[in-house]
mmCIF file of C-alpha atoms in Angstrom:
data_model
loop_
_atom_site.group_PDB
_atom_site.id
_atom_site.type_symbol
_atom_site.label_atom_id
_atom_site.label_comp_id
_atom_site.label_asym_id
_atom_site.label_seq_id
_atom_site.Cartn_x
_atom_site.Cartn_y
_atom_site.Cartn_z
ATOM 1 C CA UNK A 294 158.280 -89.248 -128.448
ATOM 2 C CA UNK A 295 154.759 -87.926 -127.039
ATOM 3 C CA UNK A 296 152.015 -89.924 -128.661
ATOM 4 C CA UNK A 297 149.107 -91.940 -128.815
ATOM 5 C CA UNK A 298 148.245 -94.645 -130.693
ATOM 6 C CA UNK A 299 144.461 -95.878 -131.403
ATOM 7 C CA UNK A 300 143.293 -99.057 -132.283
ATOM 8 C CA UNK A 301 139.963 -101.349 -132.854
ATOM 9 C CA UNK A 302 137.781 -99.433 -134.827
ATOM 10 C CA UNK A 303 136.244 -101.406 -137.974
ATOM 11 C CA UNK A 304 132.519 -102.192 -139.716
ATOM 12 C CA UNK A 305 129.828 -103.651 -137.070
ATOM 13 C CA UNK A 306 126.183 -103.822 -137.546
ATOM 14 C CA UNK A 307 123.491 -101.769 -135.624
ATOM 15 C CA UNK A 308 122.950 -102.996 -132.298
ATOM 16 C CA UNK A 309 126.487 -104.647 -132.402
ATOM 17 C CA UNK A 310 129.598 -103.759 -130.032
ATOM 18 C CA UNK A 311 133.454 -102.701 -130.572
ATOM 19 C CA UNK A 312 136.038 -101.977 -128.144
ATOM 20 C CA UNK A 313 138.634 -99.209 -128.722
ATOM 21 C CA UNK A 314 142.198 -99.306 -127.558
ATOM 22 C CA UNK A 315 144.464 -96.187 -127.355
ATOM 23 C CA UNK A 316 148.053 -96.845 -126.294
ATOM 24 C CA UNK A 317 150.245 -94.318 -125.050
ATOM 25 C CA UNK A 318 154.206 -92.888 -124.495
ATOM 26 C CA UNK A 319 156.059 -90.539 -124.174
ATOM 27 C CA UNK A 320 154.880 -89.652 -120.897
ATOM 28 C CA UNK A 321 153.392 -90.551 -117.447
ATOM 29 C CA UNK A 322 150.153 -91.652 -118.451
ATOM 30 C CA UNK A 323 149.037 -93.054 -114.689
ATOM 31 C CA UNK A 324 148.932 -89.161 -113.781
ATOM 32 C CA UNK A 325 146.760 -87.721 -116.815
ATOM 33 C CA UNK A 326 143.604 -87.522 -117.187
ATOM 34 C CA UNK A 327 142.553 -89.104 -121.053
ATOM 35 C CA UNK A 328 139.271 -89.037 -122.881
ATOM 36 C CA UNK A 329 137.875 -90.135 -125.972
ATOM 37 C CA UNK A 330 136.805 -87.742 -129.085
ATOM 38 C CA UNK A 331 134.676 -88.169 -132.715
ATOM 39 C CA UNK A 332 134.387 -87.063 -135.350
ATOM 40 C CA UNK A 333 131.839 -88.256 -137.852
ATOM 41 C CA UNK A 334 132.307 -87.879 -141.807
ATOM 42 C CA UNK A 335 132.330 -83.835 -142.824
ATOM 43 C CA UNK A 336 131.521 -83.250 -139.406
ATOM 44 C CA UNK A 337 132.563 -81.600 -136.067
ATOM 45 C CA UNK A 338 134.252 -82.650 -133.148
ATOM 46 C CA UNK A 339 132.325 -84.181 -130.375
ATOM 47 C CA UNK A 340 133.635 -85.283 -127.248
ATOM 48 C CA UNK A 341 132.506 -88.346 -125.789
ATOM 49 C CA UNK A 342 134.207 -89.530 -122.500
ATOM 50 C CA UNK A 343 137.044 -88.769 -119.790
ATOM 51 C CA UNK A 344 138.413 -90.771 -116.979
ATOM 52 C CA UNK A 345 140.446 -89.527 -114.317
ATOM 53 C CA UNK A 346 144.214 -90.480 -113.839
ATOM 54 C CA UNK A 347 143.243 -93.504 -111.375
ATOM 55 C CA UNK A 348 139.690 -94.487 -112.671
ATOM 56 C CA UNK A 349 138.182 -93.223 -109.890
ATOM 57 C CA UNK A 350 135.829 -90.734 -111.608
ATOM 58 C CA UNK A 351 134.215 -91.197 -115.724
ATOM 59 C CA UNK A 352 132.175 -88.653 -117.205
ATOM 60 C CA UNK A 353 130.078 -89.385 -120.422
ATOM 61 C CA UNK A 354 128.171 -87.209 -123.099
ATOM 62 C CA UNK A 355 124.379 -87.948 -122.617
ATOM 63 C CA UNK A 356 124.584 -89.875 -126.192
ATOM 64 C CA UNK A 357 126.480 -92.329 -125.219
ATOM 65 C CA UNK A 358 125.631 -92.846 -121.550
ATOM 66 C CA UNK A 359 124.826 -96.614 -120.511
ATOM 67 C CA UNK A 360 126.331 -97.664 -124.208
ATOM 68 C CA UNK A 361 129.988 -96.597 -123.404
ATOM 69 C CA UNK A 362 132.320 -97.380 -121.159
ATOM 70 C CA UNK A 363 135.457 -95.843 -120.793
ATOM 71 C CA UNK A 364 138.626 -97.433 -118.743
ATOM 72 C CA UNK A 365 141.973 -97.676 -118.110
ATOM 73 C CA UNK A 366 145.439 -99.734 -117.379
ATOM 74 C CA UNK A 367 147.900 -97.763 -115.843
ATOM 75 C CA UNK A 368 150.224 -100.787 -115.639
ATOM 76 C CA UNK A 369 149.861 -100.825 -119.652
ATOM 77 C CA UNK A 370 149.553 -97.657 -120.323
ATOM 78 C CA UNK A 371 146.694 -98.055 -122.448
ATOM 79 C CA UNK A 372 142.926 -96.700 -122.633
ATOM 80 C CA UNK A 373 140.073 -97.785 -124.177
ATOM 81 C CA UNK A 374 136.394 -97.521 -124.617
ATOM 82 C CA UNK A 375 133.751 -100.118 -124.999
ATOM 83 C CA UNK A 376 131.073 -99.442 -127.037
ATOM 84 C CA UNK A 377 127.548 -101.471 -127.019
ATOM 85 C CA UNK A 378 124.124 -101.415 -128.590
ATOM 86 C CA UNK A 379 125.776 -99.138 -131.711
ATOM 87 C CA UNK A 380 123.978 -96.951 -133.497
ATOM 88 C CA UNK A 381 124.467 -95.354 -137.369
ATOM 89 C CA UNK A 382 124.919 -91.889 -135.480
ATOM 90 C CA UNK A 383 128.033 -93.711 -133.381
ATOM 91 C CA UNK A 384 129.428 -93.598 -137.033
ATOM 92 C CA UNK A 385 132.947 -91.877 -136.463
ATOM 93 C CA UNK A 386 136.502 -91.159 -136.566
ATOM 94 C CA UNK A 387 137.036 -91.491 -132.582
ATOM 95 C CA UNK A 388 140.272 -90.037 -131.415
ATOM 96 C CA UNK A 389 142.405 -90.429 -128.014
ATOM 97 C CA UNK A 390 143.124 -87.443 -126.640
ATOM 98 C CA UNK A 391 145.062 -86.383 -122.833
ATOM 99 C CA UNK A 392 143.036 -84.244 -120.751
ATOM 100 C CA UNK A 393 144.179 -81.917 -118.243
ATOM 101 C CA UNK A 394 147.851 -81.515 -118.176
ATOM 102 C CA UNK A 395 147.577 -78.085 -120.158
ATOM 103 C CA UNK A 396 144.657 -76.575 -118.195
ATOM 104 C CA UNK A 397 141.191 -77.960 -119.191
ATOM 105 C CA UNK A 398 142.419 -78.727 -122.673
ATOM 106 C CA UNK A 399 143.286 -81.672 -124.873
ATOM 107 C CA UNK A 400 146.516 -80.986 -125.940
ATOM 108 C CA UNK A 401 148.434 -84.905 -127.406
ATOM 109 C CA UNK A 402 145.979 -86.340 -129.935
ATOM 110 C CA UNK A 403 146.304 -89.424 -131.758
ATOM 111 C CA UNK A 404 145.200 -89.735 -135.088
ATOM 112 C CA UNK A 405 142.052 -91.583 -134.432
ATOM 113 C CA UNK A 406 140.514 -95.037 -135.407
ATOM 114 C CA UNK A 407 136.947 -95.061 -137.820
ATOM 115 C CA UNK A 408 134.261 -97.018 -136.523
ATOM 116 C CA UNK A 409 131.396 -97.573 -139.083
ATOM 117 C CA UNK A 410 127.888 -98.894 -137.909
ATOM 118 C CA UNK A 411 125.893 -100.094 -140.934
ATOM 119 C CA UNK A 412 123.902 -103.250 -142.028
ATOM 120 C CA UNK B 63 124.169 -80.548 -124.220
ATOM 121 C CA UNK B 64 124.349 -78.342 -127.090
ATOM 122 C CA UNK B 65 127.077 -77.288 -129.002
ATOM 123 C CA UNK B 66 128.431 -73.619 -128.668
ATOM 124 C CA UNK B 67 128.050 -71.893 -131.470
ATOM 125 C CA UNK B 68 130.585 -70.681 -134.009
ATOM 126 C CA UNK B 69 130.428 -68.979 -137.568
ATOM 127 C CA UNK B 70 130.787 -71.169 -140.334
ATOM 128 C CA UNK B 71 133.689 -69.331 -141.750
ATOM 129 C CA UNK B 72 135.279 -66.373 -141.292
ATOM 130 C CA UNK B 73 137.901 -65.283 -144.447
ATOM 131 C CA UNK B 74 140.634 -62.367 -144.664
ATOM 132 C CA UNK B 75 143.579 -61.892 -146.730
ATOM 133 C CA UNK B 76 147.171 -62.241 -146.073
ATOM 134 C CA UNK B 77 148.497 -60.032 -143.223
ATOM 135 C CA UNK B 78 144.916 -59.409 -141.637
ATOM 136 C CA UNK B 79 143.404 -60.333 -138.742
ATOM 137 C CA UNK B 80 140.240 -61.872 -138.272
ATOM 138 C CA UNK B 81 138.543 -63.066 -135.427
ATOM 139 C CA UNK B 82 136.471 -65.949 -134.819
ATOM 140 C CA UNK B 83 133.750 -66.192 -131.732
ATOM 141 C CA UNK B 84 132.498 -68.990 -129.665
ATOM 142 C CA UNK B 85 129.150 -68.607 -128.133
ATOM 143 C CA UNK B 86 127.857 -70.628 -125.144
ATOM 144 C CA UNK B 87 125.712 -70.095 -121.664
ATOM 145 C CA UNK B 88 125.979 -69.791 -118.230
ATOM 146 C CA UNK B 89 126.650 -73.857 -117.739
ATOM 147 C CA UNK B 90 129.754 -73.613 -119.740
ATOM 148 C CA UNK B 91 131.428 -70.451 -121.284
ATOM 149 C CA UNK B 92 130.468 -68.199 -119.042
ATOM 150 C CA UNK B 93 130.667 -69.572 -115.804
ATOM 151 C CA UNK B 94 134.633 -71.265 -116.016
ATOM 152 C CA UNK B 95 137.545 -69.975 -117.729
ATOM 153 C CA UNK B 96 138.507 -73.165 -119.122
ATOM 154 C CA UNK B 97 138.040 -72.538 -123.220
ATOM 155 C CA UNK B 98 140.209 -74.178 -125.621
ATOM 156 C CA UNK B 99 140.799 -73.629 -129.376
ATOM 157 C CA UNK B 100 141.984 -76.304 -131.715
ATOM 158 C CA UNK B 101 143.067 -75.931 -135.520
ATOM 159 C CA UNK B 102 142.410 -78.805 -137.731
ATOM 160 C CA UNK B 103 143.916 -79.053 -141.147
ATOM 161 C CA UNK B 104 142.394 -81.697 -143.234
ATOM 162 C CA UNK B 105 142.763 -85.301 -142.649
ATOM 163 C CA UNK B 106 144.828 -84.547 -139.528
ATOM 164 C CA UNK B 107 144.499 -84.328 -136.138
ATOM 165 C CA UNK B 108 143.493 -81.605 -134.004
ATOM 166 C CA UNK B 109 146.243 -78.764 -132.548
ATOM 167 C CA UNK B 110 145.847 -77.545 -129.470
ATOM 168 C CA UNK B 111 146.057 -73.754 -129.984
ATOM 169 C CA UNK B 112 144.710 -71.518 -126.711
ATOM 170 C CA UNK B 113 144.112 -73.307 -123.424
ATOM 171 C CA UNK B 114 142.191 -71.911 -120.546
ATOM 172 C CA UNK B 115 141.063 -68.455 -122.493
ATOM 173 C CA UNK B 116 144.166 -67.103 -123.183
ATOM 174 C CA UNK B 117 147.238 -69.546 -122.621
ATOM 175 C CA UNK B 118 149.404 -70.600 -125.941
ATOM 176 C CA UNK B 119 151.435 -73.705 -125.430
ATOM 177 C CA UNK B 120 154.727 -73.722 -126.552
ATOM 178 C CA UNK B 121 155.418 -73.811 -130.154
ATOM 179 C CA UNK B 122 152.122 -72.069 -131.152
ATOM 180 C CA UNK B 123 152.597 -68.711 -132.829
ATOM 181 C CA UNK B 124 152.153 -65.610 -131.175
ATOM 182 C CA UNK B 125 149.669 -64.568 -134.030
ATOM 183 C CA UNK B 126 147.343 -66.665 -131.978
ATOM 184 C CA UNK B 127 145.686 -65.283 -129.431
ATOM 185 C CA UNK B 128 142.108 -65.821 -126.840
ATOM 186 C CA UNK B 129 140.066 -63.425 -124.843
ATOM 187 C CA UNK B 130 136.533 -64.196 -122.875
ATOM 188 C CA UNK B 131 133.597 -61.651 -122.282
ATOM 189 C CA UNK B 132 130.665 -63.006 -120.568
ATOM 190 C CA UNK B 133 129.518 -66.033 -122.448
ATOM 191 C CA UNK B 134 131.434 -65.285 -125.439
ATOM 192 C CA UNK B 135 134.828 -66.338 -126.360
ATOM 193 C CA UNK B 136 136.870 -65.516 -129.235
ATOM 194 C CA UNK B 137 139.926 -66.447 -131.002
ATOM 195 C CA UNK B 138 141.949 -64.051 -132.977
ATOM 196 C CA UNK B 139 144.613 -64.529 -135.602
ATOM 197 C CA UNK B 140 146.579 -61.597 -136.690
ATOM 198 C CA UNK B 141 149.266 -60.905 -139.834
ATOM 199 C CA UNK B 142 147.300 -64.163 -141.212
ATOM 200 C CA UNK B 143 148.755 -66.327 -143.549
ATOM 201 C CA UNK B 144 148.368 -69.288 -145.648
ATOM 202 C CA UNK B 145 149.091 -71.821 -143.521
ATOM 203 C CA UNK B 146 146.310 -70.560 -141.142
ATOM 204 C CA UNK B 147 143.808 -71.583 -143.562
ATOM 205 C CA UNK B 148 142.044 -74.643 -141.529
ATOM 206 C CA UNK B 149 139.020 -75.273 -139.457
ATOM 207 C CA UNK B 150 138.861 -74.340 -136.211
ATOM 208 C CA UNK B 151 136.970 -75.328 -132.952
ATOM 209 C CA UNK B 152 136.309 -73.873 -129.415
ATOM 210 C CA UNK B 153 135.544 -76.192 -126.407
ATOM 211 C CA UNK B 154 134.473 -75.780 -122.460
ATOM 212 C CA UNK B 155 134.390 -77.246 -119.625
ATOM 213 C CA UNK B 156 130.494 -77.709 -118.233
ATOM 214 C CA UNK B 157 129.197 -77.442 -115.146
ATOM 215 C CA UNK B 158 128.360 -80.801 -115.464
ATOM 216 C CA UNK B 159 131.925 -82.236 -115.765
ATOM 217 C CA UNK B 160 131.825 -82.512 -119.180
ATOM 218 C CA UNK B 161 133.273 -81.030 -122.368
ATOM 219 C CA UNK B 162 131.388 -79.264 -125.040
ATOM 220 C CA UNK B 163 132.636 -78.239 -128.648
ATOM 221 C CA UNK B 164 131.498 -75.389 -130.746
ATOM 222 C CA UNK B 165 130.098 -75.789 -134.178
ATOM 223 C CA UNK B 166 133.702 -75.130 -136.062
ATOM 224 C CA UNK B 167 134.627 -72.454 -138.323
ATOM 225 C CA UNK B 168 136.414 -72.685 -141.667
ATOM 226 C CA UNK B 169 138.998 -70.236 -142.163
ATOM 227 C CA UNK B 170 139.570 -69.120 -145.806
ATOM 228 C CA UNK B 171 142.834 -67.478 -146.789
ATOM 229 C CA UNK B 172 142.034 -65.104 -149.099
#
């Protein structure tokens, strides 16, 4: 079966960090492009991050840029994205998502992990 | 970046068709033919609906379809039914290697 699977999310303070873990199957994730989605509560989507198939290029949404780091292990098939100095607007349901393989499009989701940022 | 912008909702009865539009600029929209559409029912994930303007995936309904005119895109969904009743969201590639989503729209079955 086609999936992916996030993990990691939870409660951290303002200022704190979290790392996110997305693990995927189904298919050859060492040639797809992947990136990283929110949502916050009764709110749109947002996209956050994307990583090329070897790790060679990242791209980041001004937001999060020098907080987040996105990255990959092909040999685990897994992606993830850690996220420092979080802020109460970070607040979110943050999905895993493959880029690419139908045009520019995100077309296998997962069904996301909630990261809350509050004292 | 800002988000491209959508109407909050767009409604129609059974059978209908309504369409729903997706503005953005010359950075995004515009300038690549690389728009998406997603449907979102709640508490689930996003579907991926249109891909690059006009392309359905397999297994998405031929009700659903995408067209592009300058820096407006649009999704339309004809002989609508219930099930169709879900928010929706546009996306586009950026000139700056990024991705930017519209605003979503809520589509009421009537």
């Amino acid at each position: 079966e086609v999936q992916v699977v996030e993990s990691g999310g939870g409660l951290v303070q303002p200022g704190g960090s979290l790392r996110l873990s997305c693990a995927a199957s189904g298919f050859t994730f060492s040639t797809s492009w992947m990136s990283w989605v929110r949502q916050a509560p009764g709110k749109g989507l947002e996209w956050v991050a994307n990583i090329k198939y070897d790790g060679s290029e990242k791209h980041y949404v001004d937001s999060v840029k020098g907080r987040f780091t996105i990255s990959r292990d092909n040999a685990q098939n897994s992606l993830y994205v850690q996220m420092n100095s979080l802020r109460d607007e970070d607040t979110a349901l943050y999905y895993c998502a493959r880029d690419g393989a139908r045009g520019f499009a995100f077309d296998i989701w997962g069904q996301g992990t909630m990261v809350t940022v509050s004292s | 970046q800002s988000a491209l912008t959508q109407p909050a909702s767009v409604s129609g009865s059974p059978g209908q068709s309504i369409t729903i539009s997706c503005t953005g600029t010359s950075s995004d929209v515009a300038d690549y033919n690389y728009v998406s559409w997603y449907q979102q029912h709640p508490g689930e994930a996003p579907k991926l609906m249109i891909y690059d303007v006009t392309n359905r995936p397999s297994g998405v309904s031929d009700r659903f379809s995408g067209s592009k005119s300058g820096n407006t895109a649009s999704l339309t969904i004809s002989g609508l039914q219930a099930e169709d009743e879900a928010d929706y969201y546009c996306t586009s590639y950026t000139s700056r290697s990024t991705y930017v989503f519209g605003t979503g729209t809520k589509v009421t079955v009537l």
